mmCIF file of C-alpha atoms and ligand atoms in Angstrom:
data_model
loop_
_atom_site.group_PDB
_atom_site.id
_atom_site.type_symbol
_atom_site.label_atom_id
_atom_site.label_comp_id
_atom_site.label_asym_id
_atom_site.label_seq_id
_atom_site.Cartn_x
_atom_site.Cartn_y
_atom_site.Cartn_z
ATOM 1 C CA UNK A 17 -24.597 1.732 27.064
ATOM 2 C CA UNK A 18 -21.616 -0.517 26.241
ATOM 3 C CA UNK A 19 -18.554 -0.076 28.441
ATOM 4 C CA UNK A 20 -16.435 -0.811 25.363
ATOM 5 C CA UNK A 21 -17.860 2.338 23.750
ATOM 6 C CA UNK A 22 -17.615 4.494 26.878
ATOM 7 C CA UNK A 23 -15.818 7.794 26.453
ATOM 8 C CA UNK A 24 -13.910 7.877 29.707
ATOM 9 C CA UNK A 25 -10.355 9.154 29.209
ATOM 10 C CA UNK A 26 -8.357 8.420 32.370
ATOM 11 C CA UNK A 27 -5.175 10.149 33.508
ATOM 12 C CA UNK A 28 -1.999 8.727 35.013
ATOM 13 C CA UNK A 29 -0.312 12.039 35.743
ATOM 14 C CA UNK A 30 -2.081 14.429 38.069
ATOM 15 C CA UNK A 31 -1.914 18.092 36.930
ATOM 16 C CA UNK A 32 0.036 20.268 39.349
ATOM 17 C CA UNK A 33 -2.949 22.485 40.163
ATOM 18 C CA UNK A 34 -5.014 19.538 41.477
ATOM 19 C CA UNK A 35 -4.207 19.980 45.184
ATOM 20 C CA UNK A 36 -6.963 18.015 46.882
ATOM 21 C CA UNK A 37 -7.924 14.370 46.515
ATOM 22 C CA UNK A 38 -11.492 14.921 45.214
ATOM 23 C CA UNK A 39 -10.125 17.013 42.353
ATOM 24 C CA UNK A 40 -7.377 14.458 41.607
ATOM 25 C CA UNK A 41 -9.747 11.471 41.608
ATOM 26 C CA UNK A 42 -12.285 13.171 39.342
ATOM 27 C CA UNK A 43 -9.575 14.068 36.820
ATOM 28 C CA UNK A 44 -7.905 10.619 36.950
ATOM 29 C CA UNK A 45 -11.182 8.734 36.575
ATOM 30 C CA UNK A 46 -12.219 10.899 33.633
ATOM 31 C CA UNK A 47 -15.264 12.493 35.318
ATOM 32 C CA UNK A 48 -14.325 16.100 34.597
ATOM 33 C CA UNK A 49 -11.857 18.178 32.562
ATOM 34 C CA UNK A 50 -10.748 21.754 33.100
ATOM 35 C CA UNK A 51 -11.886 24.113 30.345
ATOM 36 C CA UNK A 52 -10.525 27.324 31.917
ATOM 37 C CA UNK A 53 -9.796 28.776 35.375
ATOM 38 C CA UNK A 54 -12.618 27.545 37.591
ATOM 39 C CA UNK A 55 -14.530 26.195 34.557
ATOM 40 C CA UNK A 56 -15.115 22.462 34.096
ATOM 41 C CA UNK A 57 -16.659 20.153 31.514
ATOM 42 C CA UNK A 58 -18.452 17.072 32.793
ATOM 43 C CA UNK A 59 -17.580 13.930 30.814
ATOM 44 C CA UNK A 60 -20.109 11.046 30.503
ATOM 45 C CA UNK A 61 -19.358 9.453 33.899
ATOM 46 C CA UNK A 62 -19.266 12.812 35.692
ATOM 47 C CA UNK A 63 -22.531 13.856 34.101
ATOM 48 C CA UNK A 64 -24.199 10.602 35.191
ATOM 49 C CA UNK A 65 -23.180 11.307 38.789
ATOM 50 C CA UNK A 66 -24.512 14.846 38.493
ATOM 51 C CA UNK A 67 -27.837 13.586 37.105
ATOM 52 C CA UNK A 68 -28.196 11.101 39.984
ATOM 53 C CA UNK A 69 -27.640 13.855 42.546
ATOM 54 C CA UNK A 70 -30.123 16.065 40.714
ATOM 55 C CA UNK A 71 -32.683 13.235 40.792
ATOM 56 C CA UNK A 72 -32.398 12.948 44.594
ATOM 57 C CA UNK A 73 -32.816 16.707 44.988
ATOM 58 C CA UNK A 74 -35.792 16.783 42.599
ATOM 59 C CA UNK A 75 -37.579 13.978 44.489
ATOM 60 C CA UNK A 76 -37.101 15.658 47.857
ATOM 61 C CA UNK A 77 -38.237 19.050 46.534
ATOM 62 C CA UNK A 78 -41.339 17.439 45.033
ATOM 63 C CA UNK A 79 -41.986 15.739 48.384
ATOM 64 C CA UNK A 80 -42.296 19.085 50.196
ATOM 65 C CA UNK A 81 -44.592 20.459 47.481
ATOM 66 C CA UNK A 82 -42.021 22.789 45.939
ATOM 67 C CA UNK A 83 -42.533 23.499 42.225
ATOM 68 C CA UNK A 84 -39.678 23.465 39.738
ATOM 69 C CA UNK A 85 -39.091 26.419 37.432
ATOM 70 C CA UNK A 86 -36.149 27.695 35.353
ATOM 71 C CA UNK A 87 -34.997 31.308 35.417
ATOM 72 C CA UNK A 88 -32.424 32.874 33.063
ATOM 73 C CA UNK A 89 -28.727 33.000 33.851
ATOM 74 C CA UNK A 90 -28.405 36.523 32.408
ATOM 75 C CA UNK A 91 -30.161 39.052 34.647
ATOM 76 C CA UNK A 92 -30.869 42.758 34.019
ATOM 77 C CA UNK A 93 -28.938 45.220 36.211
ATOM 78 C CA UNK A 94 -32.089 47.237 37.096
ATOM 79 C CA UNK A 95 -33.441 44.632 39.501
ATOM 80 C CA UNK A 96 -30.085 44.538 41.304
ATOM 81 C CA UNK A 97 -30.016 48.340 41.525
ATOM 82 C CA UNK A 98 -33.527 48.194 43.002
ATOM 83 C CA UNK A 99 -32.399 45.812 45.771
ATOM 84 C CA UNK A 100 -29.204 47.786 46.354
ATOM 85 C CA UNK A 101 -26.997 44.766 45.731
ATOM 86 C CA UNK A 102 -25.481 45.752 42.320
ATOM 87 C CA UNK A 103 -22.541 47.386 44.089
ATOM 88 C CA UNK A 104 -22.850 45.593 47.432
ATOM 89 C CA UNK A 105 -22.192 42.216 45.814
ATOM 90 C CA UNK A 106 -18.706 43.358 44.868
ATOM 91 C CA UNK A 107 -16.197 42.027 42.352
ATOM 92 C CA UNK A 108 -17.463 38.438 42.655
ATOM 93 C CA UNK A 109 -20.344 39.282 40.314
ATOM 94 C CA UNK A 110 -19.719 38.790 36.589
ATOM 95 C CA UNK A 111 -21.073 41.920 34.861
ATOM 96 C CA UNK A 112 -21.634 42.366 31.137
ATOM 97 C CA UNK A 113 -23.037 44.801 28.617
ATOM 98 C CA UNK A 114 -25.150 44.085 25.556
ATOM 99 C CA UNK A 115 -24.798 45.783 22.128
ATOM 100 C CA UNK A 116 -27.195 48.567 23.176
ATOM 101 C CA UNK A 117 -25.167 49.418 26.261
ATOM 102 C CA UNK A 118 -27.626 47.645 28.618
ATOM 103 C CA UNK A 119 -26.090 46.333 31.848
ATOM 104 C CA UNK A 120 -26.480 42.708 32.910
ATOM 105 C CA UNK A 121 -24.949 40.172 35.248
ATOM 106 C CA UNK A 122 -24.489 36.421 35.201
ATOM 107 C CA UNK A 123 -26.613 35.423 38.178
ATOM 108 C CA UNK A 124 -24.622 34.582 41.334
ATOM 109 C CA UNK A 125 -28.026 33.948 42.999
ATOM 110 C CA UNK A 126 -31.668 34.608 42.069
ATOM 111 C CA UNK A 127 -33.480 36.460 44.912
ATOM 112 C CA UNK A 128 -33.954 39.605 42.786
ATOM 113 C CA UNK A 129 -35.179 37.680 39.759
ATOM 114 C CA UNK A 130 -37.651 35.447 41.611
ATOM 115 C CA UNK A 131 -39.124 38.429 43.471
ATOM 116 C CA UNK A 132 -39.541 40.367 40.219
ATOM 117 C CA UNK A 133 -41.082 37.292 38.644
ATOM 118 C CA UNK A 134 -43.840 36.852 41.234
ATOM 119 C CA UNK A 135 -44.513 40.330 42.620
ATOM 120 C CA UNK A 136 -47.220 41.279 40.106
ATOM 121 C CA UNK A 137 -48.965 37.933 39.981
ATOM 122 C CA UNK A 138 -48.696 36.466 43.457
ATOM 123 C CA UNK A 139 -51.256 38.781 45.026
ATOM 124 C CA UNK A 140 -53.540 36.962 47.395
ATOM 125 C CA UNK A 141 -52.869 35.158 50.636
ATOM 126 C CA UNK A 142 -54.966 32.365 49.110
ATOM 127 C CA UNK A 143 -52.119 31.693 46.649
ATOM 128 C CA UNK A 144 -49.634 31.237 49.499
ATOM 129 C CA UNK A 145 -47.599 29.488 50.639
ATOM 130 C CA UNK A 146 -45.815 28.746 47.401
ATOM 131 C CA UNK A 147 -42.243 27.512 46.969
ATOM 132 C CA UNK A 148 -40.539 27.769 43.577
ATOM 133 C CA UNK A 149 -37.150 26.274 42.904
ATOM 134 C CA UNK A 150 -34.688 25.594 40.122
ATOM 135 C CA UNK A 151 -31.462 23.792 39.328
ATOM 136 C CA UNK A 152 -29.435 26.304 37.369
ATOM 137 C CA UNK A 153 -25.890 27.390 36.576
ATOM 138 C CA UNK A 154 -24.524 30.093 38.852
ATOM 139 C CA UNK A 155 -21.545 32.378 38.316
ATOM 140 C CA UNK A 156 -19.092 33.827 40.805
ATOM 141 C CA UNK A 157 -15.880 35.479 39.707
ATOM 142 C CA UNK A 158 -13.717 33.913 42.415
ATOM 143 C CA UNK A 159 -10.480 35.728 43.188
ATOM 144 C CA UNK A 160 -8.609 32.412 43.156
ATOM 145 C CA UNK A 161 -10.570 29.532 41.626
ATOM 146 C CA UNK A 162 -9.142 26.311 43.083
ATOM 147 C CA UNK A 163 -9.804 22.884 44.559
ATOM 148 C CA UNK A 164 -11.563 21.688 41.406
ATOM 149 C CA UNK A 165 -15.338 21.890 41.674
ATOM 150 C CA UNK A 166 -15.186 23.241 45.242
ATOM 151 C CA UNK A 167 -14.295 26.809 44.298
ATOM 152 C CA UNK A 168 -15.198 27.120 40.647
ATOM 153 C CA UNK A 169 -16.534 30.130 38.776
ATOM 154 C CA UNK A 170 -19.432 28.308 37.099
ATOM 155 C CA UNK A 171 -21.379 25.713 39.060
ATOM 156 C CA UNK A 172 -24.820 24.145 39.303
ATOM 157 C CA UNK A 173 -26.884 25.188 42.304
ATOM 158 C CA UNK A 174 -30.320 24.215 43.496
ATOM 159 C CA UNK A 175 -32.039 27.331 44.796
ATOM 160 C CA UNK A 176 -35.576 27.527 46.144
ATOM 161 C CA UNK A 177 -37.664 30.461 47.361
ATOM 162 C CA UNK A 178 -40.780 30.302 49.505
ATOM 163 C CA UNK A 179 -43.443 33.019 49.714
ATOM 164 C CA UNK A 180 -45.486 32.946 52.906
ATOM 165 C CA UNK A 181 -48.382 34.856 54.429
ATOM 166 C CA UNK A 182 -46.772 35.471 57.823
ATOM 167 C CA UNK A 183 -43.894 34.667 60.201
ATOM 168 C CA UNK A 184 -45.434 31.367 61.158
ATOM 169 C CA UNK A 185 -45.635 30.366 57.505
ATOM 170 C CA UNK A 186 -42.012 31.412 57.047
ATOM 171 C CA UNK A 187 -40.915 29.189 59.940
ATOM 172 C CA UNK A 188 -42.807 26.232 58.469
ATOM 173 C CA UNK A 189 -41.315 26.714 54.988
ATOM 174 C CA UNK A 190 -37.854 27.043 56.561
ATOM 175 C CA UNK A 191 -38.318 23.806 58.482
ATOM 176 C CA UNK A 192 -39.618 21.974 55.386
ATOM 177 C CA UNK A 193 -36.570 23.054 53.400
ATOM 178 C CA UNK A 194 -34.258 22.197 56.322
ATOM 179 C CA UNK A 195 -35.761 18.703 56.587
ATOM 180 C CA UNK A 196 -35.550 18.177 52.815
ATOM 181 C CA UNK A 197 -31.840 19.128 52.852
ATOM 182 C CA UNK A 198 -31.248 16.725 55.719
ATOM 183 C CA UNK A 199 -32.824 13.903 53.677
ATOM 184 C CA UNK A 200 -30.912 14.875 50.510
ATOM 185 C CA UNK A 201 -27.484 14.811 52.164
ATOM 186 C CA UNK A 202 -28.321 11.625 54.065
ATOM 187 C CA UNK A 203 -29.346 9.910 50.820
ATOM 188 C CA UNK A 204 -26.124 11.143 49.174
ATOM 189 C CA UNK A 205 -24.198 9.345 51.941
ATOM 190 C CA UNK A 206 -22.480 12.436 53.309
ATOM 191 C CA UNK A 207 -21.268 12.729 56.870
ATOM 192 C CA UNK A 208 -22.583 16.210 57.660
ATOM 193 C CA UNK A 209 -23.619 18.654 60.382
ATOM 194 C CA UNK A 210 -26.237 21.381 60.427
ATOM 195 C CA UNK A 211 -24.622 24.454 61.946
ATOM 196 C CA UNK A 212 -25.929 27.848 62.950
ATOM 197 C CA UNK A 213 -24.517 30.290 60.445
ATOM 198 C CA UNK A 214 -24.056 33.916 59.600
ATOM 199 C CA UNK A 215 -26.428 35.163 56.845
ATOM 200 C CA UNK A 216 -23.562 37.089 55.179
ATOM 201 C CA UNK A 217 -24.136 38.667 51.766
ATOM 202 C CA UNK A 218 -27.665 37.223 51.381
ATOM 203 C CA UNK A 219 -28.937 38.871 54.579
ATOM 204 C CA UNK A 220 -31.823 37.944 56.866
ATOM 205 C CA UNK A 221 -32.105 36.745 60.450
ATOM 206 C CA UNK A 222 -31.964 33.037 60.877
ATOM 207 C CA UNK A 223 -29.721 30.670 58.949
ATOM 208 C CA UNK A 224 -28.258 27.170 58.996
ATOM 209 C CA UNK A 225 -25.408 25.816 56.931
ATOM 210 C CA UNK A 226 -25.083 22.158 56.046
ATOM 211 C CA UNK A 227 -21.435 21.161 56.345
ATOM 212 C CA UNK A 228 -19.991 17.959 54.913
ATOM 213 C CA UNK A 229 -17.161 16.976 57.263
ATOM 214 C CA UNK A 230 -13.893 16.793 55.304
ATOM 215 C CA UNK A 231 -10.266 17.745 55.853
ATOM 216 C CA UNK A 232 -10.269 19.640 52.543
ATOM 217 C CA UNK A 233 -13.042 21.931 53.810
ATOM 218 C CA UNK A 234 -12.394 25.647 54.067
ATOM 219 C CA UNK A 235 -14.749 26.217 57.008
ATOM 220 C CA UNK A 236 -13.929 25.513 60.667
ATOM 221 C CA UNK A 237 -16.742 24.072 62.745
ATOM 222 C CA UNK A 238 -17.051 23.284 66.427
ATOM 223 C CA UNK A 239 -18.920 20.070 67.055
ATOM 224 C CA UNK A 240 -19.899 18.497 70.379
ATOM 225 C CA UNK A 241 -18.606 15.005 71.166
ATOM 226 C CA UNK A 242 -21.844 14.157 73.048
ATOM 227 C CA UNK A 243 -24.864 16.160 71.870
ATOM 228 C CA UNK A 244 -26.150 17.627 68.584
ATOM 229 C CA UNK A 245 -24.515 21.033 69.095
ATOM 230 C CA UNK A 246 -22.511 22.322 66.124
ATOM 231 C CA UNK A 247 -21.663 25.856 65.005
ATOM 232 C CA UNK A 248 -19.490 27.847 62.689
ATOM 233 C CA UNK A 249 -16.378 28.595 64.762
ATOM 234 C CA UNK A 250 -16.884 32.317 64.141
ATOM 235 C CA UNK A 251 -20.420 32.112 65.559
ATOM 236 C CA UNK A 252 -19.597 29.933 68.579
ATOM 237 C CA UNK A 253 -19.405 31.602 71.987
ATOM 238 C CA UNK A 254 -16.468 30.253 73.959
ATOM 239 C CA UNK A 255 -16.954 29.446 77.664
ATOM 240 C CA UNK A 256 -15.190 31.358 80.450
ATOM 241 C CA UNK A 257 -12.245 29.422 81.845
ATOM 242 C CA UNK A 258 -11.612 29.889 85.548
ATOM 243 C CA UNK A 259 -8.149 29.504 87.062
ATOM 244 C CA UNK A 260 -7.082 28.474 90.563
ATOM 245 C CA UNK A 261 -7.549 31.398 92.967
ATOM 246 C CA UNK A 262 -4.476 33.274 94.227
ATOM 247 C CA UNK A 263 -3.991 36.141 96.642
ATOM 248 C CA UNK A 264 -3.761 39.317 94.560
ATOM 249 C CA UNK A 265 -0.258 40.807 94.676
ATOM 250 C CA UNK A 266 0.827 44.368 93.890
ATOM 251 C CA UNK A 267 1.416 45.350 90.245
ATOM 252 C CA UNK A 268 5.103 45.568 89.312
ATOM 253 C CA UNK A 269 6.801 47.037 86.227
ATOM 254 C CA UNK A 270 9.371 44.579 84.872
ATOM 255 C CA UNK A 271 11.952 44.842 82.109
ATOM 256 C CA UNK A 272 11.390 42.233 79.375
ATOM 257 C CA UNK A 273 14.066 42.597 76.679
ATOM 258 C CA UNK A 274 13.735 40.770 73.308
ATOM 259 C CA UNK A 275 10.210 39.512 73.960
ATOM 260 C CA UNK A 276 8.592 40.130 70.570
ATOM 261 C CA UNK A 277 5.878 37.478 70.970
ATOM 262 C CA UNK A 278 3.726 36.246 73.829
ATOM 263 C CA UNK A 279 5.553 32.883 73.603
ATOM 264 C CA UNK A 280 8.937 34.651 74.066
ATOM 265 C CA UNK A 281 7.523 36.497 77.060
ATOM 266 C CA UNK A 282 6.183 33.351 78.755
ATOM 267 C CA UNK A 283 9.504 31.603 78.179
ATOM 268 C CA UNK A 284 11.539 34.571 79.455
ATOM 269 C CA UNK A 285 9.493 34.717 82.672
ATOM 270 C CA UNK A 286 9.151 30.911 82.961
ATOM 271 C CA UNK A 287 5.370 31.097 83.301
ATOM 272 C CA UNK A 288 2.648 29.207 81.427
ATOM 273 C CA UNK A 289 1.043 31.023 78.463
ATOM 274 C CA UNK A 290 -2.312 31.175 80.262
ATOM 275 C CA UNK A 291 -0.803 33.452 82.914
ATOM 276 C CA UNK A 292 -0.237 36.106 80.253
ATOM 277 C CA UNK A 293 -2.876 38.411 78.782
ATOM 278 C CA UNK A 294 -2.230 39.411 75.196
ATOM 279 C CA UNK A 295 -3.484 42.336 73.155
ATOM 280 C CA UNK A 296 -4.687 42.441 69.538
ATOM 281 C CA UNK A 297 -5.953 45.691 68.010
ATOM 282 C CA UNK A 298 -8.278 46.310 65.069
ATOM 283 C CA UNK A 299 -9.655 49.250 63.164
ATOM 284 C CA UNK A 300 -13.257 49.056 61.972
ATOM 285 C CA UNK A 301 -14.283 51.114 58.903
ATOM 286 C CA UNK A 302 -11.173 53.211 59.529
ATOM 287 C CA UNK A 303 -12.929 55.104 62.321
ATOM 288 C CA UNK A 304 -13.117 52.839 65.373
ATOM 289 C CA UNK A 305 -10.043 51.471 67.137
ATOM 290 C CA UNK A 306 -10.645 48.340 69.195
ATOM 291 C CA UNK A 307 -8.119 46.939 71.672
ATOM 292 C CA UNK A 308 -8.895 43.276 72.420
ATOM 293 C CA UNK A 309 -7.454 41.407 75.405
ATOM 294 C CA UNK A 310 -7.476 37.599 75.535
ATOM 295 C CA UNK A 311 -5.565 35.028 77.531
ATOM 296 C CA UNK A 312 -2.091 34.303 76.076
ATOM 297 C CA UNK A 313 -3.064 30.787 74.908
ATOM 298 C CA UNK A 314 -6.257 32.028 73.159
ATOM 299 C CA UNK A 315 -6.882 33.865 69.903
ATOM 300 C CA UNK A 316 -9.313 36.669 69.055
ATOM 301 C CA UNK A 317 -12.454 35.877 67.008
ATOM 302 C CA UNK A 318 -12.622 38.995 64.830
ATOM 303 C CA UNK A 319 -16.210 38.221 63.763
ATOM 304 C CA UNK A 320 -17.284 38.347 67.435
ATOM 305 C CA UNK A 321 -15.465 41.683 67.817
ATOM 306 C CA UNK A 322 -17.185 43.078 64.748
ATOM 307 C CA UNK A 323 -20.600 41.825 65.871
ATOM 308 C CA UNK A 324 -20.062 43.483 69.245
ATOM 309 C CA UNK A 325 -18.785 46.848 68.004
ATOM 310 C CA UNK A 326 -20.701 47.050 64.686
ATOM 311 C CA UNK A 327 -19.426 48.309 61.320
ATOM 312 C CA UNK A 328 -18.329 46.607 58.116
ATOM 313 C CA UNK A 329 -14.609 46.337 57.350
ATOM 314 C CA UNK A 330 -12.341 45.037 60.117
ATOM 315 C CA UNK A 331 -8.561 45.267 59.698
ATOM 316 C CA UNK A 332 -5.494 45.245 61.936
ATOM 317 C CA UNK A 333 -4.983 48.684 63.503
ATOM 318 C CA UNK A 334 -2.031 50.764 62.266
ATOM 319 C CA UNK A 335 0.800 51.970 64.524
ATOM 320 C CA UNK A 336 -0.393 55.574 64.184
ATOM 321 C CA UNK A 337 -3.906 54.652 65.330
ATOM 322 C CA UNK A 338 -2.516 52.776 68.315
ATOM 323 C CA UNK A 339 -0.200 55.600 69.362
ATOM 324 C CA UNK A 340 -3.106 58.088 69.044
ATOM 325 C CA UNK A 341 -4.753 56.176 71.931
ATOM 326 C CA UNK A 342 -1.659 55.902 74.094
ATOM 327 C CA UNK A 343 -0.923 52.305 73.051
ATOM 328 C CA UNK A 344 2.642 51.063 72.461
ATOM 329 C CA UNK A 345 2.619 48.397 69.689
ATOM 330 C CA UNK A 346 3.998 45.090 70.983
ATOM 331 C CA UNK A 347 3.441 46.125 74.629
ATOM 332 C CA UNK A 348 -0.242 47.054 74.660
ATOM 333 C CA UNK A 349 -2.675 46.770 77.557
ATOM 334 C CA UNK A 350 -5.476 48.884 79.059
ATOM 335 C CA UNK A 351 -3.080 50.026 81.803
ATOM 336 C CA UNK A 352 -1.679 53.520 81.087
ATOM 337 C CA UNK A 353 -3.686 53.723 77.822
ATOM 338 C CA UNK A 354 -6.356 56.308 76.998
ATOM 339 C CA UNK A 355 -9.777 55.836 78.534
ATOM 340 C CA UNK A 356 -12.165 54.204 76.011
ATOM 341 C CA UNK A 357 -15.067 56.431 74.900
ATOM 342 C CA UNK A 358 -16.903 53.429 73.370
ATOM 343 C CA UNK A 359 -17.510 55.430 70.194
ATOM 344 C CA UNK A 360 -14.122 55.759 68.523
ATOM 345 C CA UNK A 361 -12.029 53.748 71.001
ATOM 346 C CA UNK A 362 -13.070 50.467 72.611
ATOM 347 C CA UNK A 363 -11.296 48.103 74.993
ATOM 348 C CA UNK A 364 -12.824 44.607 75.009
ATOM 349 C CA UNK A 365 -11.606 41.996 77.487
ATOM 350 C CA UNK A 366 -12.548 38.343 77.147
ATOM 351 C CA UNK A 367 -14.055 36.841 80.364
ATOM 352 C CA UNK A 368 -11.319 34.158 80.471
ATOM 353 C CA UNK A 369 -8.681 36.937 80.429
ATOM 354 C CA UNK A 370 -10.560 38.751 83.214
ATOM 355 C CA UNK A 371 -10.200 35.578 85.301
ATOM 356 C CA UNK A 372 -6.363 35.410 85.163
ATOM 357 C CA UNK A 373 -4.921 35.973 88.661
ATOM 358 C CA UNK A 374 -1.575 37.806 89.000
ATOM 359 C CA UNK A 375 -1.075 37.808 85.220
ATOM 360 C CA UNK A 376 1.448 39.510 82.950
ATOM 361 C CA UNK A 377 0.463 42.132 80.384
ATOM 362 C CA UNK A 378 1.970 45.007 78.385
ATOM 363 C CA UNK A 379 2.996 48.275 80.049
ATOM 364 C CA UNK A 380 2.575 50.534 76.974
ATOM 365 C CA UNK A 381 6.316 51.129 77.167
ATOM 366 C CA UNK A 382 8.772 49.412 74.786
ATOM 367 C CA UNK A 383 10.679 46.608 76.539
ATOM 368 C CA UNK A 384 8.447 46.522 79.633
ATOM 369 C CA UNK A 385 5.506 44.539 80.999
ATOM 370 C CA UNK A 386 3.484 44.595 84.179
ATOM 371 C CA UNK A 387 3.266 41.517 86.373
ATOM 372 C CA UNK A 388 0.764 40.618 89.120
ATOM 373 C CA UNK A 389 -1.999 42.178 87.050
ATOM 374 C CA UNK A 390 -5.521 41.317 88.235
ATOM 375 C CA UNK A 391 -7.807 42.596 85.457
ATOM 376 C CA UNK A 392 -10.906 43.105 87.621
ATOM 377 C CA UNK A 393 -8.800 45.454 89.784
ATOM 378 C CA UNK A 394 -6.326 46.892 87.253
ATOM 379 C CA UNK A 395 -8.139 47.206 83.905
ATOM 380 C CA UNK A 396 -10.156 50.426 84.223
ATOM 381 C CA UNK A 397 -13.306 51.274 82.195
ATOM 382 C CA UNK A 398 -13.033 48.195 79.959
ATOM 383 C CA UNK A 399 -15.918 46.229 78.452
ATOM 384 C CA UNK A 400 -16.086 42.502 79.143
ATOM 385 C CA UNK A 401 -17.166 40.606 76.004
ATOM 386 C CA UNK A 402 -16.753 37.045 74.819
ATOM 387 C CA UNK A 403 -14.271 37.541 71.960
ATOM 388 C CA UNK A 404 -12.064 34.467 71.926
ATOM 389 C CA UNK A 405 -12.172 31.650 69.424
ATOM 390 C CA UNK A 406 -13.234 28.238 70.753
ATOM 391 C CA UNK A 407 -10.502 25.583 70.881
ATOM 392 C CA UNK A 408 -10.434 21.782 70.899
ATOM 393 C CA UNK A 409 -11.636 20.513 74.290
ATOM 394 C CA UNK A 410 -13.636 23.612 75.298
ATOM 395 C CA UNK A 411 -16.926 22.805 77.033
ATOM 396 C CA UNK A 412 -20.033 22.508 74.833
ATOM 397 C CA UNK A 413 -22.401 25.431 75.588
ATOM 398 C CA UNK A 414 -25.355 22.996 75.627
ATOM 399 C CA UNK A 415 -24.142 19.974 77.596
ATOM 400 C CA UNK A 416 -20.632 20.744 78.862
ATOM 401 C CA UNK A 417 -18.925 17.813 77.106
ATOM 402 C CA UNK A 418 -15.654 18.568 75.250
ATOM 403 C CA UNK A 419 -16.036 19.943 71.731
ATOM 404 C CA UNK A 420 -14.010 19.064 68.637
ATOM 405 C CA UNK A 421 -12.839 21.533 66.026
ATOM 406 C CA UNK A 422 -13.349 19.989 62.565
ATOM 407 C CA UNK A 423 -13.249 21.169 58.962
ATOM 408 C CA UNK A 424 -16.210 21.165 56.612
ATOM 409 C CA UNK A 425 -17.379 21.920 53.095
ATOM 410 C CA UNK A 426 -20.550 23.980 52.832
ATOM 411 C CA UNK A 427 -23.006 21.915 50.781
ATOM 412 C CA UNK A 428 -26.210 23.808 51.517
ATOM 413 C CA UNK A 429 -27.674 26.777 53.360
ATOM 414 C CA UNK A 430 -31.179 27.802 54.413
ATOM 415 C CA UNK A 431 -32.095 31.426 55.225
ATOM 416 C CA UNK A 432 -35.083 33.190 56.740
ATOM 417 C CA UNK A 433 -35.090 36.399 54.719
ATOM 418 C CA UNK A 434 -38.305 37.807 56.169
ATOM 419 C CA UNK A 435 -39.340 40.993 54.331
ATOM 420 C CA UNK A 436 -35.847 41.797 53.109
HETATM 421 ZN ZN1 ZN B 1 -22.933 19.133 73.809
#
C-alpha cells in the first residue's frame, strides 16, 4: 500500500482517439489502458475505483433483499433460439463456435440464461418473490467503439432479475429496484435524472432510464426547469403552439425559384419560419409511405411517427415512392397529392402545423408553393398527430414551465418485462 510502490503510469500526451474528457483523464492518470478496439485494462487505481462502485451497488442490492449470483459469460445458442432473439439481437452480439460445431454467444445480457436457470426449480408461489443479480462482464460488438469506457465492447454490468407471483408483485419489485438505483447514483455523486424510456431490444411495457447529465452524453433528454418531469426526447410529446389569429385568405399559387430549403423559402418571401409548413417523408419497412407536416421551425420526431404508424425500419422515402403518391420532392404538401389510404400511404400533420394561419407550403410542382394555406381548411383527409420534437423553452406537459434540452449518459435502466 505504499505510494512509492504504486504502479500508476501517467501520460503527458493524449492519444488522438481520446475525444472526450473522461477518456483523456483516465488515460492520463493511469487508471485504464486500451488493449484493443473497445477493450480496456484497468490498472491499480482504476480497479480500486471500480471496486468502490461495486461495493456501493452490492450494499444497495443487499438492502432490497436481492441475492447475488454469477452466471457464465459464454451462453448456448439454443436458449436464444427459444426466445427468438438469436437473430433479432443483430450484429451487436458476439457469436462463436466450439470445436464440436456448437453455437454460443458472449452474453450481451442474461434474460435467457436466468430464466433457463430458474424455470425448473422456482415452482411455487411460496418461493416468490425472489430477485437474483450479478456483476458480470458483458459483450457488445459495437459498430464504432469510442469514447473510452462509454462505448466499449467489453464492460462490467450489474444486472438483476425479479420473479414475482403477479402484477402487483412486479410493480413492487420494479419500485424496489428503481429506489435502489436512485440511492446508488446519489451515493456515487452523479447529477442524474430518471426518465421515461423506450424498452427497445429488451422489450416489455414500462421502463425508466437513469441518465447522468453530461455534455459528452449521446442521449438527448428534456427536463423541466420547475418540476420533476424528464423524458427521453424521442418519447416526449411536444405541446401544440397556437399563433395569433388571422382572417383566412384565399390560397394562391406562387413561383418560388431557387428555394431548396425551408430557410431559403422564408427568406425569399420575407416571412418568419413559423409561417411555413414543411414536409418530411419516410418509408416504413419498405411498404408504407408517410408524409409528415410540421411547422417550418420544428423538426420531425421519427420515433413518434413510427410509434403512430407501426412497423420496424424507418428510412427516408425515395423519390420514386414520393412520385408514386403524387408528391414532388422538395415541394411536397397534402394539397394536390394522392388521398391517403392509411394503409400504404399516410399523411400526418403536427397540431402546431395545423394551427398556422395563412401559411406557406409546397404545391407538388417544382418551383412553386402555395400561400395563404389554412391547414384545417386546405389539408384534406389528413391525420393530426403529435410528431414534432420538443425544443428548448417548450412548455412542460406536467406544469407548463419551460423545459430544457440536455444531454445525458445512460447509467442504468429498469424494465417491467411481464410474461415476456
Ligand atoms: Zn414541469
